[in-house]
């Protein structure tokens, strides 16, 4: 069975400092992994996805994530936080035969000026 | 282009009233369709998914039901809302690709408050 654990429910950084949002997954086969961002009262937006190609995945808005199979991790990083990055971030793995998604509980990112 | 429409954006309903949320997809055919819910302080949870007209799979037993009367239409319903039905509901579609990793597109969501 597939599962996702986001290790921090809330991360707070200062503007201009690096961002690290941690995600560990469990999967019985080679998974597809995603990071989505959700701004308040808006739908989900795909940041990036890993689908068994390059292990370092670059996404939109300067975010990237590295798939580490030995650590079963898919942490999301950004070198320099911007105020507009404040949102909730979801790590997601595909699960089941119909491709439905399994979401982590989310990490709320706060960015201080 | 492929788009997904979900309405209404916000909804306030009394306990015991019925619910109908609609989602329609454009620019694709025979998509997989999904309803997710995000309750306060919790992650997104899959409620229903559908691989074709009239085919509905329920992931979590609850007070809700779903229907797919047309290929690109997915409806979430309830006969009598409970307070615990409050949350943020998202519709999504995907097209399965070999090896997984199919793209998913989400609607803008409906904020439901049951009072």
Tab-separated table of C-alpha atoms in Angstrom:
chain	number	residue	atom	x	y	z
A	1	UNK	CA	0.000	0.000	0.000
A	2	UNK	CA	1.108	3.524	-0.679
A	3	UNK	CA	1.356	6.230	1.954
A	4	UNK	CA	2.829	9.674	2.368
A	5	UNK	CA	4.147	11.380	5.490
A	6	UNK	CA	4.849	15.083	5.589
A	7	UNK	CA	7.114	15.509	8.560
A	8	UNK	CA	6.223	19.089	9.443
A	9	UNK	CA	2.733	20.496	9.721
A	10	UNK	CA	4.051	24.059	9.800
A	11	UNK	CA	7.294	25.619	8.566
A	12	UNK	CA	8.196	29.255	9.070
A	13	UNK	CA	11.047	30.965	7.225
A	14	UNK	CA	12.203	34.506	6.618
A	15	UNK	CA	11.995	36.029	3.177
A	16	UNK	CA	15.157	35.312	1.210
A	17	UNK	CA	16.142	32.229	3.213
A	18	UNK	CA	15.981	28.627	1.960
A	19	UNK	CA	12.851	26.510	2.157
A	20	UNK	CA	12.810	22.800	2.983
A	21	UNK	CA	9.545	20.878	3.159
A	22	UNK	CA	10.041	17.236	4.018
A	23	UNK	CA	8.161	14.265	2.626
A	24	UNK	CA	8.638	10.531	3.049
A	25	UNK	CA	6.680	7.953	1.143
A	26	UNK	CA	5.955	4.279	1.252
A	27	UNK	CA	5.203	2.366	-1.921
A	28	UNK	CA	5.236	-1.248	-2.996
A	29	UNK	CA	6.316	-0.291	-6.498
A	30	UNK	CA	8.080	2.559	-8.261
A	31	UNK	CA	5.871	5.491	-7.432
A	32	UNK	CA	5.005	8.714	-9.157
A	33	UNK	CA	5.375	11.596	-6.739
A	34	UNK	CA	4.045	15.113	-6.861
A	35	UNK	CA	4.139	18.341	-4.948
A	36	UNK	CA	1.068	20.555	-5.070
A	37	UNK	CA	0.553	24.009	-3.623
A	38	UNK	CA	-2.739	25.396	-2.398
A	39	UNK	CA	-3.185	29.086	-1.765
A	40	UNK	CA	-6.052	30.121	0.528
A	41	UNK	CA	-9.475	29.295	-0.927
A	42	UNK	CA	-7.981	28.272	-4.238
A	43	UNK	CA	-7.577	24.974	-6.022
A	44	UNK	CA	-4.441	22.930	-6.108
A	45	UNK	CA	-1.621	23.827	-8.425
A	46	UNK	CA	0.992	21.332	-9.522
A	47	UNK	CA	4.514	22.425	-8.609
A	48	UNK	CA	6.416	19.448	-9.964
A	49	UNK	CA	6.237	15.713	-10.491
A	50	UNK	CA	8.585	12.764	-10.508
A	51	UNK	CA	7.814	9.893	-12.862
A	52	UNK	CA	10.947	7.715	-12.872
A	53	UNK	CA	13.013	10.003	-15.042
A	54	UNK	CA	15.644	12.336	-13.551
A	55	UNK	CA	15.764	12.131	-9.757
A	56	UNK	CA	16.170	15.897	-9.376
A	57	UNK	CA	12.972	17.499	-10.556
A	58	UNK	CA	12.636	21.198	-11.238
A	59	UNK	CA	9.243	22.809	-10.901
A	60	UNK	CA	7.610	26.167	-11.193
A	61	UNK	CA	8.433	29.257	-9.133
A	62	UNK	CA	11.978	28.081	-8.384
A	63	UNK	CA	10.999	24.948	-6.479
A	64	UNK	CA	12.717	21.619	-6.932
A	65	UNK	CA	12.595	18.199	-5.314
A	66	UNK	CA	14.933	15.248	-5.228
A	67	UNK	CA	13.726	11.662	-5.319
A	68	UNK	CA	15.893	9.531	-3.034
A	69	UNK	CA	14.869	5.923	-3.216
A	70	UNK	CA	17.287	4.762	-0.501
A	71	UNK	CA	15.730	7.237	1.921
A	72	UNK	CA	12.179	6.989	0.501
A	73	UNK	CA	12.111	10.756	0.501
A	74	UNK	CA	10.947	13.474	-1.864
A	75	UNK	CA	11.758	16.731	-0.095
A	76	UNK	CA	10.781	20.059	-1.640
A	77	UNK	CA	13.308	22.897	-1.627
A	78	UNK	CA	13.705	26.457	-2.794
A	79	UNK	CA	16.905	28.508	-2.401
A	80	UNK	CA	15.216	31.764	-1.468
A	81	UNK	CA	11.705	32.173	-0.092
A	82	UNK	CA	9.368	34.859	-1.365
A	83	UNK	CA	6.357	36.263	0.434
A	84	UNK	CA	4.113	34.848	-2.289
A	85	UNK	CA	5.293	31.332	-1.396
A	86	UNK	CA	3.201	31.391	1.766
A	87	UNK	CA	0.652	28.607	1.224
A	88	UNK	CA	-0.039	25.001	2.040
A	89	UNK	CA	2.000	22.345	0.286
A	90	UNK	CA	0.983	18.745	-0.307
A	91	UNK	CA	3.215	15.813	-1.102
A	92	UNK	CA	1.322	13.244	-3.137
A	93	UNK	CA	1.904	9.707	-4.371
A	94	UNK	CA	-0.122	7.738	-6.855
A	95	UNK	CA	-1.991	4.831	-5.366
A	96	UNK	CA	-4.340	2.135	-6.507
A	97	UNK	CA	-4.977	0.732	-9.946
A	98	UNK	CA	-7.026	3.711	-11.094
A	99	UNK	CA	-4.348	6.281	-10.549
A	100	UNK	CA	-6.010	8.020	-7.649
A	101	UNK	CA	-3.777	10.187	-5.519
A	102	UNK	CA	-2.790	9.766	-1.894
A	103	UNK	CA	-2.114	13.060	-0.182
A	104	UNK	CA	0.046	13.894	2.777
A	105	UNK	CA	-1.583	15.997	5.475
A	106	UNK	CA	0.060	19.134	4.180
A	107	UNK	CA	2.689	21.576	5.381
A	108	UNK	CA	1.737	25.167	5.916
A	109	UNK	CA	4.552	27.475	4.886
A	110	UNK	CA	4.735	30.917	6.476
A	111	UNK	CA	7.152	33.534	5.155
A	112	UNK	CA	8.167	36.397	7.424
A	113	UNK	CA	9.327	39.721	6.006
B	1	UNK	CA	-7.459	23.206	-24.208
B	2	UNK	CA	-8.346	21.067	-21.239
B	3	UNK	CA	-10.240	22.794	-18.467
B	4	UNK	CA	-12.267	21.831	-15.460
B	5	UNK	CA	-15.173	23.798	-14.051
B	6	UNK	CA	-16.415	23.431	-10.533
B	7	UNK	CA	-19.210	25.356	-8.878
B	8	UNK	CA	-20.249	26.979	-6.683
B	9	UNK	CA	-17.097	28.462	-5.174
B	10	UNK	CA	-18.629	28.889	-1.729
B	11	UNK	CA	-21.758	27.472	-0.173
B	12	UNK	CA	-23.409	27.789	3.220
B	13	UNK	CA	-26.077	25.213	3.920
B	14	UNK	CA	-28.110	24.315	7.027
B	15	UNK	CA	-27.817	20.921	8.656
B	16	UNK	CA	-30.244	18.471	7.089
B	17	UNK	CA	-30.447	20.234	3.745
B	18	UNK	CA	-29.491	18.542	0.455
B	19	UNK	CA	-26.287	19.169	-1.470
B	20	UNK	CA	-25.317	19.099	-5.107
B	21	UNK	CA	-21.862	20.087	-6.338
B	22	UNK	CA	-21.153	19.880	-10.027
B	23	UNK	CA	-17.939	19.430	-11.942
B	24	UNK	CA	-17.513	19.431	-15.691
B	25	UNK	CA	-14.463	18.827	-17.833
B	26	UNK	CA	-13.701	20.184	-21.277
B	27	UNK	CA	-11.117	19.266	-23.875
B	28	UNK	CA	-10.766	15.589	-23.088
B	29	UNK	CA	-12.785	12.420	-23.363
B	30	UNK	CA	-13.181	9.443	-21.046
B	31	UNK	CA	-11.216	10.974	-18.191
B	32	UNK	CA	-10.930	9.511	-14.716
B	33	UNK	CA	-12.814	11.842	-12.401
B	34	UNK	CA	-12.315	12.328	-8.684
B	35	UNK	CA	-13.871	14.090	-5.713
B	36	UNK	CA	-11.558	15.029	-2.848
B	37	UNK	CA	-12.347	16.713	0.439
B	38	UNK	CA	-10.116	18.713	2.724
B	39	UNK	CA	-11.475	19.028	6.220
B	40	UNK	CA	-10.110	21.704	8.531
B	41	UNK	CA	-6.653	20.768	9.800
B	42	UNK	CA	-6.507	17.630	7.712
B	43	UNK	CA	-5.061	16.608	4.384
B	44	UNK	CA	-6.969	15.880	1.246
B	45	UNK	CA	-8.980	12.702	1.256
B	46	UNK	CA	-10.280	10.878	-1.780
B	47	UNK	CA	-14.057	10.480	-1.588
B	48	UNK	CA	-15.057	9.042	-4.951
B	49	UNK	CA	-13.553	8.235	-8.298
B	50	UNK	CA	-15.059	7.277	-11.609
B	51	UNK	CA	-13.527	5.604	-14.638
B	52	UNK	CA	-16.607	5.926	-16.838
B	53	UNK	CA	-20.250	6.899	-17.106
B	54	UNK	CA	-22.240	5.380	-14.276
B	55	UNK	CA	-19.131	3.847	-12.689
B	56	UNK	CA	-18.500	5.167	-9.206
B	57	UNK	CA	-16.110	3.855	-6.565
B	58	UNK	CA	-16.333	5.061	-3.008
B	59	UNK	CA	-13.224	5.259	-0.912
B	60	UNK	CA	-14.710	6.313	2.399
B	61	UNK	CA	-18.165	5.425	3.799
B	62	UNK	CA	-20.014	8.627	4.519
B	63	UNK	CA	-23.047	10.762	4.084
B	64	UNK	CA	-22.225	11.600	0.477
B	65	UNK	CA	-22.806	10.056	-2.926
B	66	UNK	CA	-21.525	10.719	-6.428
B	67	UNK	CA	-22.898	10.267	-9.905
B	68	UNK	CA	-21.535	10.524	-13.415
B	69	UNK	CA	-24.466	11.002	-15.777
B	70	UNK	CA	-22.271	12.065	-18.693
B	71	UNK	CA	-18.680	11.393	-19.683
B	72	UNK	CA	-17.430	14.792	-18.580
B	73	UNK	CA	-19.800	15.509	-15.697
B	74	UNK	CA	-19.297	14.458	-12.099
B	75	UNK	CA	-21.742	15.338	-9.330
B	76	UNK	CA	-21.330	15.122	-5.576
B	77	UNK	CA	-24.548	14.923	-3.576
B	78	UNK	CA	-26.012	14.496	-0.165
B	79	UNK	CA	-29.625	14.039	0.902
B	80	UNK	CA	-29.065	15.479	4.374
B	81	UNK	CA	-25.955	17.425	5.271
B	82	UNK	CA	-24.171	16.963	8.581
B	83	UNK	CA	-21.969	19.474	10.358
B	84	UNK	CA	-19.025	17.168	9.679
B	85	UNK	CA	-19.564	17.587	5.933
B	86	UNK	CA	-18.068	21.079	6.135
B	87	UNK	CA	-14.837	21.382	4.219
B	88	UNK	CA	-13.178	22.214	0.947
B	89	UNK	CA	-14.223	19.985	-1.938
B	90	UNK	CA	-12.082	19.549	-5.007
B	91	UNK	CA	-12.919	17.887	-8.282
B	92	UNK	CA	-10.100	16.520	-10.405
B	93	UNK	CA	-9.559	14.614	-13.597
B	94	UNK	CA	-6.737	12.577	-14.991
B	95	UNK	CA	-5.851	10.449	-17.949
B	96	UNK	CA	-3.969	7.341	-16.998
B	97	UNK	CA	-0.609	6.936	-18.662
B	98	UNK	CA	1.472	3.789	-18.914
B	99	UNK	CA	3.720	3.503	-15.889
B	100	UNK	CA	1.644	5.949	-13.903
B	101	UNK	CA	2.347	9.627	-13.502
B	102	UNK	CA	-0.662	10.770	-15.459
B	103	UNK	CA	-1.338	14.455	-15.228
B	104	UNK	CA	-3.996	15.589	-12.817
B	105	UNK	CA	-5.980	18.763	-13.150
B	106	UNK	CA	-7.925	20.159	-10.221
B	107	UNK	CA	-10.908	22.472	-10.130
B	108	UNK	CA	-10.840	25.630	-8.075
B	109	UNK	CA	-12.793	24.008	-5.267
B	110	UNK	CA	-15.974	24.607	-3.287
B	111	UNK	CA	-15.847	25.841	0.293
B	112	UNK	CA	-18.848	24.231	2.014
B	113	UNK	CA	-19.922	25.398	5.439
B	114	UNK	CA	-22.723	23.507	7.134
B	115	UNK	CA	-24.410	25.532	9.857
